[in-house]
Amino acid sequence: MDLFFCIPQSVRVWYANRRIGTEDEEMKAMVLKEISPIEKEPLKMEDLPDPVPGPKQILVRISACGICHTELDEIEGRLPPRLPMVLGHQVIGRVEGLGSGTTKFTLGDRVGIAWINSACGKCHFCKGGHENLCSEFRGTGCHVHGGYAQYTVVSEDFAYLIPERFSDAEATPLLCAGAIGYRDLTLSGIKKGQTLGLFGFGASAHIVIQTARYWGCEVFVFTRGQEHRNLARKLGASWTGGPEDDPPKKLHCAIDFTPVGETVPQALRVLEKGGRLVLAVIRKRNPIPPLDYARLLWDEKEIKSVANITRRDAQEFLPLASEIPITPEVQEFKLEEANQALILLKQGKIQGAGVLRMHD
Ligand SMILES: [Zn+2]
Ligand SMILES: [Zn+2]
């Protein structure tokens, strides 16, 4: 008798290309066990048991996972994750197992998993389309194991089909940098033909600029690195400069991607009356300096932070990214190079988006 039929119905799982019963199967994962500066290389390679999909969950064989500033915040304790934790929330892979009751995917589908891993679905935030604000919000790679590993499981309701246009590595930044950037842009209230300022030019900004240009906005980029300025120009920025410089026009909207506090008054200074500054990071490394009300906030200027993402952000952005089309610039690393990749990210030395490859 096939082993499959010895397993009780309730825990039956369909697998493709793999033997049933996962107890003797292990996967490679980079695991965070304690909060530490990234320079101490706290992510350790370990063999973990393969995850098994529960009801309504899918098993994903991960091919690529993007790295993100949020992971630096988790590792260094500004956004402490549950420990031990497999980080990573820009996950691309193929469906390799189906838990009971799944209906949305078939084996072999290419899917992505983003920062939103689950929400309660019942509270007034969830019901109003603001599941990103749900008090039971769970983040991939923060509350639940994420993508710095060869396999993961996720509820089928929180996975997305990936448009064919993108390679696995190219698709990873669409799930965080891209989807959150899309949320930043929509929350900024930017309209066609208006001026947009981007402070910092990393993974998210280099995707946001392409969407903003597609929407007919004029984009000014404030960043110190010459290589980042060159990339910004290549992607359609009409002006680049430092965060203390004056752009040729005031900004209708600005998005601050930097992890430092000083850019907040710098952005408000060049914001048009009635303009809005969106803060796109989860945590700032240092405090925002005191704000001179008359000079920086009066005239109906607004500051808005962005928390998490909703499924709708990913669902709307992925086809838009394919339509534009977005061309993500990626720099690839092996899974075991995760510490070094994150150190480069912290130093601002990654062009575009950093991506870990899981299977060589
Ligand atoms: Zn992220
Ligand atoms: Zn909720």
mmCIF file of C-alpha atoms and ligand atoms in Angstrom:
data_model
loop_
_atom_site.group_PDB
_atom_site.id
_atom_site.type_symbol
_atom_site.label_atom_id
_atom_site.label_comp_id
_atom_site.label_asym_id
_atom_site.label_seq_id
_atom_site.Cartn_x
_atom_site.Cartn_y
_atom_site.Cartn_z
ATOM 1 C CA MET A 1 0.000 0.000 0.000
ATOM 2 C CA ASP A 2 1.217 3.429 -0.844
ATOM 3 C CA LEU A 3 2.423 5.252 2.219
ATOM 4 C CA PHE A 4 0.130 8.129 1.362
ATOM 5 C CA PHE A 5 -2.934 6.096 2.216
ATOM 6 C CA CYS A 6 -1.572 5.269 5.653
ATOM 7 C CA ILE A 7 -1.730 8.916 6.634
ATOM 8 C CA PRO A 8 -5.023 9.967 8.239
ATOM 9 C CA GLN A 9 -7.234 12.032 5.945
ATOM 10 C CA SER A 10 -6.962 15.071 8.166
ATOM 11 C CA VAL A 11 -3.228 15.436 7.674
ATOM 12 C CA ARG A 12 -2.976 14.263 4.083
ATOM 13 C CA VAL A 13 -0.907 16.525 1.958
ATOM 14 C CA TRP A 14 -0.210 16.310 -1.739
ATOM 15 C CA TYR A 15 3.376 16.660 -2.765
ATOM 16 C CA ALA A 16 4.962 16.980 -6.160
ATOM 17 C CA ASN A 17 8.322 15.394 -6.881
ATOM 18 C CA ARG A 18 8.919 14.523 -3.249
ATOM 19 C CA ARG A 19 8.371 11.525 -1.096
ATOM 20 C CA ILE A 20 5.629 11.549 1.473
ATOM 21 C CA GLY A 21 6.429 11.845 5.133
ATOM 22 C CA THR A 22 8.814 14.640 5.843
ATOM 23 C CA GLU A 23 10.356 13.618 9.132
ATOM 24 C CA ASP A 24 13.636 12.595 7.579
ATOM 25 C CA GLU A 25 13.736 15.539 5.205
ATOM 26 C CA GLU A 26 15.595 18.678 6.045
ATOM 27 C CA MET A 27 16.076 22.013 4.446
ATOM 28 C CA LYS A 28 18.742 24.671 4.664
ATOM 29 C CA ALA A 29 17.771 27.907 6.388
ATOM 30 C CA MET A 30 19.570 30.990 7.676
ATOM 31 C CA VAL A 31 18.262 31.392 11.227
ATOM 32 C CA LEU A 32 18.329 34.402 13.563
ATOM 33 C CA LYS A 33 18.630 33.326 17.202
ATOM 34 C CA GLU A 34 19.594 36.537 18.936
ATOM 35 C CA ILE A 35 19.442 40.269 18.352
ATOM 36 C CA SER A 36 22.839 41.576 17.277
ATOM 37 C CA PRO A 37 24.520 44.114 15.008
ATOM 38 C CA ILE A 38 24.601 42.644 11.496
ATOM 39 C CA GLU A 39 28.397 43.104 11.422
ATOM 40 C CA LYS A 40 28.633 40.183 13.881
ATOM 41 C CA GLU A 41 26.959 37.981 11.247
ATOM 42 C CA PRO A 42 24.194 36.649 13.512
ATOM 43 C CA LEU A 43 22.387 34.623 10.838
ATOM 44 C CA LYS A 44 23.472 30.987 11.077
ATOM 45 C CA MET A 45 23.004 28.255 8.493
ATOM 46 C CA GLU A 46 20.997 25.371 9.939
ATOM 47 C CA ASP A 47 19.204 22.242 8.836
ATOM 48 C CA LEU A 48 15.543 22.499 9.808
ATOM 49 C CA PRO A 49 12.756 19.987 9.276
ATOM 50 C CA ASP A 50 10.813 20.679 6.109
ATOM 51 C CA PRO A 51 7.626 22.590 6.918
ATOM 52 C CA VAL A 52 4.361 20.695 6.385
ATOM 53 C CA PRO A 53 1.324 22.580 5.068
ATOM 54 C CA GLY A 54 -1.688 22.611 7.369
ATOM 55 C CA PRO A 55 -5.302 23.029 6.266
ATOM 56 C CA LYS A 56 -5.687 25.760 3.599
ATOM 57 C CA GLN A 57 -1.909 26.103 3.391
ATOM 58 C CA ILE A 58 0.465 25.520 0.504
ATOM 59 C CA LEU A 59 4.050 24.280 0.640
ATOM 60 C CA VAL A 60 6.377 26.454 -1.424
ATOM 61 C CA ARG A 61 9.797 25.392 -2.726
ATOM 62 C CA ILE A 62 11.568 28.733 -2.540
ATOM 63 C CA SER A 63 13.833 29.765 -5.388
ATOM 64 C CA ALA A 64 14.628 33.350 -4.390
ATOM 65 C CA CYS A 65 14.047 35.736 -1.493
ATOM 66 C CA GLY A 66 14.748 39.442 -1.452
ATOM 67 C CA ILE A 67 16.599 41.162 1.386
ATOM 68 C CA CYS A 68 15.140 44.269 2.981
ATOM 69 C CA HIS A 69 15.999 47.075 5.434
ATOM 70 C CA THR A 70 13.236 45.700 7.643
ATOM 71 C CA GLU A 71 15.383 42.622 8.172
ATOM 72 C CA LEU A 72 18.180 44.865 9.466
ATOM 73 C CA ASP A 73 15.616 46.368 11.871
ATOM 74 C CA GLU A 74 14.648 42.870 13.008
ATOM 75 C CA ILE A 75 18.234 41.619 13.393
ATOM 76 C CA GLU A 76 19.408 44.718 15.249
ATOM 77 C CA GLY A 77 16.393 44.884 17.556
ATOM 78 C CA ARG A 78 14.497 47.963 16.333
ATOM 79 C CA LEU A 79 11.671 45.642 15.267
ATOM 80 C CA PRO A 80 12.342 42.497 17.284
ATOM 81 C CA PRO A 81 11.009 39.305 15.696
ATOM 82 C CA ARG A 82 9.943 36.174 17.496
ATOM 83 C CA LEU A 83 13.118 34.100 18.037
ATOM 84 C CA PRO A 84 14.484 31.897 16.641
ATOM 85 C CA MET A 85 13.255 33.160 13.280
ATOM 86 C CA VAL A 86 13.790 32.531 9.589
ATOM 87 C CA LEU A 87 13.596 36.063 8.173
ATOM 88 C CA GLY A 88 12.548 37.101 4.673
ATOM 89 C CA HIS A 89 9.322 38.460 3.257
ATOM 90 C CA GLN A 90 9.891 38.742 -0.505
ATOM 91 C CA VAL A 91 9.552 35.092 -1.329
ATOM 92 C CA ILE A 92 9.274 33.498 -4.775
ATOM 93 C CA GLY A 93 8.864 29.796 -5.366
ATOM 94 C CA ARG A 94 6.736 27.020 -6.800
ATOM 95 C CA VAL A 95 3.838 25.282 -5.109
ATOM 96 C CA GLU A 96 5.086 21.842 -4.160
ATOM 97 C CA GLY A 97 2.468 20.665 -1.706
ATOM 98 C CA LEU A 98 -1.194 21.343 -1.006
ATOM 99 C CA GLY A 99 -2.729 21.139 2.461
ATOM 100 C CA SER A 100 -6.276 19.919 2.946
ATOM 101 C CA GLY A 101 -9.021 22.191 1.696
ATOM 102 C CA THR A 102 -6.845 24.240 -0.668
ATOM 103 C CA THR A 103 -8.496 25.392 -3.881
ATOM 104 C CA LYS A 104 -6.570 28.353 -5.261
ATOM 105 C CA PHE A 105 -3.351 26.890 -6.643
ATOM 106 C CA THR A 106 -2.125 23.788 -8.393
ATOM 107 C CA LEU A 107 1.201 22.054 -8.005
ATOM 108 C CA GLY A 108 3.909 23.882 -9.912
ATOM 109 C CA ASP A 109 2.278 27.329 -9.829
ATOM 110 C CA ARG A 110 4.792 30.127 -9.326
ATOM 111 C CA VAL A 111 3.757 32.189 -6.327
ATOM 112 C CA GLY A 112 4.990 35.032 -4.190
ATOM 113 C CA ILE A 113 4.644 35.698 -0.468
ATOM 114 C CA ALA A 114 4.837 39.212 0.950
ATOM 115 C CA TRP A 115 5.127 40.828 4.400
ATOM 116 C CA ILE A 116 1.456 40.277 5.265
ATOM 117 C CA ASN A 117 1.253 36.645 6.376
ATOM 118 C CA SER A 118 -2.145 36.754 8.058
ATOM 119 C CA ALA A 119 -4.688 39.034 9.727
ATOM 120 C CA CYS A 120 -7.793 38.174 11.743
ATOM 121 C CA GLY A 121 -10.271 38.924 8.963
ATOM 122 C CA LYS A 122 -12.944 39.910 11.512
ATOM 123 C CA CYS A 123 -12.019 43.241 13.126
ATOM 124 C CA HIS A 124 -13.174 46.594 11.778
ATOM 125 C CA PHE A 125 -9.759 47.235 10.226
ATOM 126 C CA CYS A 126 -9.878 43.947 8.311
ATOM 127 C CA LYS A 127 -13.488 44.450 7.271
ATOM 128 C CA GLY A 128 -12.749 47.973 6.093
ATOM 129 C CA GLY A 129 -9.859 46.896 3.862
ATOM 130 C CA HIS A 130 -7.205 48.000 6.345
ATOM 131 C CA GLU A 131 -5.960 44.540 7.294
ATOM 132 C CA ASN A 132 -2.484 46.089 7.474
ATOM 133 C CA LEU A 133 -3.615 47.737 10.743
ATOM 134 C CA CYS A 134 -5.187 44.602 12.273
ATOM 135 C CA SER A 135 -3.961 44.027 15.838
ATOM 136 C CA GLU A 136 -3.485 40.363 14.919
ATOM 137 C CA PHE A 137 -1.393 41.215 11.859
ATOM 138 C CA ARG A 138 1.390 38.654 11.409
ATOM 139 C CA GLY A 139 4.457 39.479 9.351
ATOM 140 C CA THR A 140 6.272 36.907 7.225
ATOM 141 C CA GLY A 141 9.755 36.352 8.622
ATOM 142 C CA CYS A 142 8.880 38.232 11.823
ATOM 143 C CA HIS A 143 6.036 36.369 13.544
ATOM 144 C CA VAL A 144 6.081 33.372 11.180
ATOM 145 C CA HIS A 145 9.082 31.773 9.417
ATOM 146 C CA GLY A 146 9.842 33.403 6.098
ATOM 147 C CA GLY A 147 11.956 33.022 3.029
ATOM 148 C CA TYR A 148 15.643 32.720 4.028
ATOM 149 C CA ALA A 149 15.155 28.986 3.551
ATOM 150 C CA GLN A 150 14.561 26.381 0.895
ATOM 151 C CA TYR A 151 10.909 25.752 1.810
ATOM 152 C CA THR A 152 8.057 27.495 3.569
ATOM 153 C CA VAL A 153 4.315 27.165 4.076
ATOM 154 C CA VAL A 154 1.690 29.887 3.822
ATOM 155 C CA SER A 155 -2.076 30.228 3.775
ATOM 156 C CA GLU A 156 -3.238 30.092 0.162
ATOM 157 C CA ASP A 157 -5.130 33.350 0.825
ATOM 158 C CA PHE A 158 -1.827 35.158 1.345
ATOM 159 C CA ALA A 159 0.052 34.021 -1.768
ATOM 160 C CA TYR A 160 -0.029 35.613 -5.223
ATOM 161 C CA LEU A 161 0.516 34.345 -8.743
ATOM 162 C CA ILE A 162 3.564 35.993 -10.295
ATOM 163 C CA PRO A 163 3.307 37.473 -13.805
ATOM 164 C CA GLU A 164 5.370 35.569 -16.367
ATOM 165 C CA ARG A 165 7.328 38.595 -17.492
ATOM 166 C CA PHE A 166 9.590 38.506 -14.439
ATOM 167 C CA SER A 167 12.344 36.059 -13.532
ATOM 168 C CA ASP A 168 12.273 34.685 -9.987
ATOM 169 C CA ALA A 169 14.963 37.108 -8.806
ATOM 170 C CA GLU A 170 13.338 40.076 -10.553
ATOM 171 C CA ALA A 171 9.984 39.276 -8.966
ATOM 172 C CA THR A 172 11.232 39.329 -5.360
ATOM 173 C CA PRO A 173 11.461 43.124 -4.935
ATOM 174 C CA LEU A 174 7.958 43.522 -6.369
ATOM 175 C CA LEU A 175 6.590 41.885 -3.206
ATOM 176 C CA CYS A 176 7.967 44.347 -0.669
ATOM 177 C CA ALA A 177 9.786 47.242 -2.246
ATOM 178 C CA GLY A 178 7.265 47.189 -5.080
ATOM 179 C CA ALA A 179 3.994 46.556 -3.258
ATOM 180 C CA ILE A 180 4.850 48.844 -0.339
ATOM 181 C CA GLY A 181 6.155 51.453 -2.747
ATOM 182 C CA TYR A 182 2.816 51.249 -4.530
ATOM 183 C CA ARG A 183 1.086 51.781 -1.200
ATOM 184 C CA ASP A 184 3.417 54.732 -0.446
ATOM 185 C CA LEU A 185 2.572 56.271 -3.802
ATOM 186 C CA THR A 186 -1.189 55.854 -3.427
ATOM 187 C CA LEU A 187 -1.079 57.172 0.163
ATOM 188 C CA SER A 188 0.934 60.199 -0.991
ATOM 189 C CA GLY A 189 -2.121 61.238 -3.002
ATOM 190 C CA ILE A 190 0.071 62.075 -6.015
ATOM 191 C CA LYS A 191 -1.787 63.057 -9.182
ATOM 192 C CA LYS A 192 -0.773 62.921 -12.831
ATOM 193 C CA GLY A 193 1.719 65.612 -13.743
ATOM 194 C CA GLN A 194 2.580 66.566 -10.156
ATOM 195 C CA THR A 195 6.053 66.729 -8.690
ATOM 196 C CA LEU A 196 7.256 63.898 -6.475
ATOM 197 C CA GLY A 197 10.375 63.888 -4.306
ATOM 198 C CA LEU A 198 12.057 60.637 -3.296
ATOM 199 C CA PHE A 199 14.453 60.750 -0.336
ATOM 200 C CA GLY A 200 16.807 57.796 -0.510
ATOM 201 C CA PHE A 201 17.102 55.639 -3.596
ATOM 202 C CA GLY A 202 17.205 51.977 -2.687
ATOM 203 C CA ALA A 203 15.113 48.997 -3.656
ATOM 204 C CA SER A 204 11.707 50.584 -3.108
ATOM 205 C CA ALA A 205 12.455 53.975 -4.636
ATOM 206 C CA HIS A 206 13.873 52.509 -7.809
ATOM 207 C CA ILE A 207 10.535 50.784 -8.405
ATOM 208 C CA VAL A 208 8.404 53.722 -7.236
ATOM 209 C CA ILE A 209 10.082 56.051 -9.725
ATOM 210 C CA GLN A 210 9.084 53.791 -12.612
ATOM 211 C CA THR A 211 5.437 53.739 -11.520
ATOM 212 C CA ALA A 212 5.426 57.511 -10.923
ATOM 213 C CA ARG A 213 6.915 58.168 -14.361
ATOM 214 C CA TYR A 214 4.299 55.844 -15.884
ATOM 215 C CA TRP A 215 1.672 58.004 -14.164
ATOM 216 C CA GLY A 216 3.201 61.136 -15.726
ATOM 217 C CA CYS A 217 4.773 62.606 -12.585
ATOM 218 C CA GLU A 218 7.963 64.629 -12.514
ATOM 219 C CA VAL A 219 10.383 62.988 -10.089
ATOM 220 C CA PHE A 220 13.240 64.554 -8.111
ATOM 221 C CA VAL A 221 15.576 62.213 -6.235
ATOM 222 C CA PHE A 222 17.498 63.191 -3.092
ATOM 223 C CA THR A 223 20.365 60.805 -2.427
ATOM 224 C CA ARG A 224 24.050 61.120 -1.636
ATOM 225 C CA GLY A 225 25.578 58.256 -3.615
ATOM 226 C CA GLN A 226 26.692 59.057 -7.164
ATOM 227 C CA GLU A 227 25.794 55.546 -8.356
ATOM 228 C CA HIS A 228 22.292 55.920 -6.936
ATOM 229 C CA ARG A 229 21.948 59.299 -8.673
ATOM 230 C CA ASN A 230 23.043 57.774 -11.968
ATOM 231 C CA LEU A 231 20.481 54.986 -11.636
ATOM 232 C CA ALA A 232 17.790 57.538 -10.726
ATOM 233 C CA ARG A 233 18.589 59.544 -13.876
ATOM 234 C CA LYS A 234 18.509 56.391 -15.965
ATOM 235 C CA LEU A 235 15.066 55.552 -14.572
ATOM 236 C CA GLY A 236 13.615 58.972 -15.348
ATOM 237 C CA ALA A 237 14.491 61.407 -12.533
ATOM 238 C CA SER A 238 14.589 64.945 -13.965
ATOM 239 C CA TRP A 239 16.834 66.179 -11.135
ATOM 240 C CA THR A 240 19.039 64.556 -8.505
ATOM 241 C CA GLY A 241 20.759 66.106 -5.517
ATOM 242 C CA GLY A 242 21.490 65.750 -1.823
ATOM 243 C CA PRO A 243 18.792 65.855 0.878
ATOM 244 C CA GLU A 244 19.797 69.417 1.830
ATOM 245 C CA ASP A 245 19.627 70.732 -1.765
ATOM 246 C CA ASP A 246 16.813 72.755 -3.381
ATOM 247 C CA PRO A 247 15.019 70.993 -6.245
ATOM 248 C CA PRO A 248 13.951 73.098 -9.264
ATOM 249 C CA LYS A 249 10.309 73.085 -8.059
ATOM 250 C CA LYS A 250 8.542 72.509 -4.756
ATOM 251 C CA LEU A 251 7.227 68.984 -4.180
ATOM 252 C CA HIS A 252 3.528 68.184 -4.223
ATOM 253 C CA CYS A 253 4.344 64.919 -2.503
ATOM 254 C CA ALA A 254 7.459 63.387 -1.018
ATOM 255 C CA ILE A 255 8.320 59.880 0.088
ATOM 256 C CA ASP A 256 11.098 59.396 2.626
ATOM 257 C CA PHE A 257 12.723 55.954 2.377
ATOM 258 C CA THR A 258 15.736 56.772 4.526
ATOM 259 C CA PRO A 259 16.331 55.275 7.972
ATOM 260 C CA VAL A 260 17.488 58.621 9.432
ATOM 261 C CA GLY A 261 15.478 61.347 11.182
ATOM 262 C CA GLU A 262 17.125 64.371 9.533
ATOM 263 C CA THR A 263 15.404 63.887 6.181
ATOM 264 C CA VAL A 264 11.988 64.703 7.695
ATOM 265 C CA PRO A 265 12.657 68.463 8.160
ATOM 266 C CA GLN A 266 14.669 68.457 4.927
ATOM 267 C CA ALA A 267 11.698 67.084 2.982
ATOM 268 C CA LEU A 268 9.170 69.366 4.696
ATOM 269 C CA ARG A 269 11.316 72.384 3.802
ATOM 270 C CA VAL A 270 10.902 71.751 0.059
ATOM 271 C CA LEU A 271 7.307 70.517 0.227
ATOM 272 C CA GLU A 272 4.639 72.650 -1.498
ATOM 273 C CA LYS A 273 1.806 74.127 0.612
ATOM 274 C CA GLY A 274 -0.804 71.460 1.246
ATOM 275 C CA GLY A 275 1.740 68.800 0.306
ATOM 276 C CA ARG A 276 2.126 65.443 1.968
ATOM 277 C CA LEU A 277 5.247 63.680 3.197
ATOM 278 C CA VAL A 278 4.977 59.904 3.443
ATOM 279 C CA LEU A 279 7.390 58.095 5.767
ATOM 280 C CA ALA A 280 8.029 54.725 4.185
ATOM 281 C CA VAL A 281 10.201 53.027 6.792
ATOM 282 C CA ILE A 282 9.029 51.017 9.780
ATOM 283 C CA ARG A 283 11.645 52.483 12.121
ATOM 284 C CA LYS A 284 14.022 55.447 11.975
ATOM 285 C CA ARG A 285 17.504 54.750 13.328
ATOM 286 C CA ASN A 286 17.689 58.119 15.077
ATOM 287 C CA PRO A 287 15.093 60.641 16.278
ATOM 288 C CA ILE A 288 13.417 63.184 14.019
ATOM 289 C CA PRO A 289 14.850 66.633 14.946
ATOM 290 C CA PRO A 290 12.427 69.202 16.433
ATOM 291 C CA LEU A 291 10.187 70.628 13.699
ATOM 292 C CA ASP A 292 9.775 74.398 13.390
ATOM 293 C CA TYR A 293 5.996 74.619 13.072
ATOM 294 C CA ALA A 294 5.821 77.903 11.164
ATOM 295 C CA ARG A 295 8.515 77.027 8.662
ATOM 296 C CA LEU A 296 7.965 73.281 8.166
ATOM 297 C CA LEU A 297 4.400 72.297 9.059
ATOM 298 C CA TRP A 298 2.093 75.268 8.640
ATOM 299 C CA ASP A 299 0.249 75.767 5.336
ATOM 300 C CA GLU A 300 -1.537 72.451 5.720
ATOM 301 C CA LYS A 301 1.461 70.225 5.200
ATOM 302 C CA GLU A 302 0.886 66.624 6.244
ATOM 303 C CA ILE A 303 3.068 63.764 7.446
ATOM 304 C CA LYS A 304 1.796 60.219 7.067
ATOM 305 C CA SER A 305 3.482 56.944 7.943
ATOM 306 C CA VAL A 306 2.899 53.671 6.137
ATOM 307 C CA ALA A 307 2.289 50.495 8.101
ATOM 308 C CA ASN A 308 2.626 47.080 6.489
ATOM 309 C CA ILE A 309 0.702 46.221 3.333
ATOM 310 C CA THR A 310 -2.635 44.732 2.455
ATOM 311 C CA ARG A 311 -3.184 41.836 0.081
ATOM 312 C CA ARG A 312 -4.852 44.294 -2.270
ATOM 313 C CA ASP A 313 -1.609 46.270 -2.601
ATOM 314 C CA ALA A 314 0.180 43.158 -3.891
ATOM 315 C CA GLN A 315 -2.780 42.055 -6.023
ATOM 316 C CA GLU A 316 -3.039 45.463 -7.713
ATOM 317 C CA PHE A 317 0.664 46.112 -8.047
ATOM 318 C CA LEU A 318 1.832 42.813 -9.609
ATOM 319 C CA PRO A 319 -0.213 43.205 -12.843
ATOM 320 C CA LEU A 320 0.608 46.933 -12.956
ATOM 321 C CA ALA A 321 4.322 46.100 -12.680
ATOM 322 C CA SER A 322 3.938 43.745 -15.640
ATOM 323 C CA GLU A 323 1.995 46.338 -17.655
ATOM 324 C CA ILE A 324 4.437 49.247 -17.139
ATOM 325 C CA PRO A 325 6.728 47.127 -17.253
ATOM 326 C CA ILE A 326 8.879 47.602 -14.174
ATOM 327 C CA THR A 327 12.442 46.433 -14.661
ATOM 328 C CA PRO A 328 13.847 45.627 -11.240
ATOM 329 C CA GLU A 329 17.633 45.785 -10.950
ATOM 330 C CA VAL A 330 18.810 42.930 -8.786
ATOM 331 C CA GLN A 331 22.084 41.828 -7.260
ATOM 332 C CA GLU A 332 22.119 38.122 -6.408
ATOM 333 C CA PHE A 333 23.744 36.300 -3.495
ATOM 334 C CA LYS A 334 23.748 32.713 -2.240
ATOM 335 C CA LEU A 335 21.603 31.891 0.794
ATOM 336 C CA GLU A 336 24.712 31.382 2.928
ATOM 337 C CA GLU A 337 25.870 34.902 2.018
ATOM 338 C CA ALA A 338 22.852 36.504 3.714
ATOM 339 C CA ASN A 339 24.933 38.231 6.431
ATOM 340 C CA GLN A 340 27.334 39.759 3.907
ATOM 341 C CA ALA A 341 24.455 40.849 1.660
ATOM 342 C CA LEU A 342 22.732 42.581 4.592
ATOM 343 C CA ILE A 343 25.977 44.318 5.593
ATOM 344 C CA LEU A 344 26.233 45.697 2.054
ATOM 345 C CA LEU A 345 22.591 46.763 2.266
ATOM 346 C CA LYS A 346 23.280 48.593 5.532
ATOM 347 C CA GLN A 347 26.228 50.342 3.894
ATOM 348 C CA GLY A 348 24.040 51.414 0.973
ATOM 349 C CA LYS A 349 26.213 49.446 -1.435
ATOM 350 C CA ILE A 350 23.549 47.380 -3.182
ATOM 351 C CA GLN A 351 22.293 48.663 -6.530
ATOM 352 C CA GLY A 352 18.572 48.089 -6.813
ATOM 353 C CA ALA A 353 17.460 45.067 -4.808
ATOM 354 C CA GLY A 354 19.501 42.322 -3.125
ATOM 355 C CA VAL A 355 18.237 38.775 -3.663
ATOM 356 C CA LEU A 356 19.195 35.453 -2.075
ATOM 357 C CA ARG A 357 19.178 32.308 -4.236
ATOM 358 C CA MET A 358 18.106 29.153 -2.418
ATOM 359 C CA HIS A 359 19.176 26.301 -4.653
ATOM 360 C CA ASP A 360 22.448 26.349 -6.567
HETATM 361 ZN ZN ZN B 1 10.621 44.548 3.094
HETATM 362 ZN ZN ZN B 2 -8.269 42.070 11.838
#
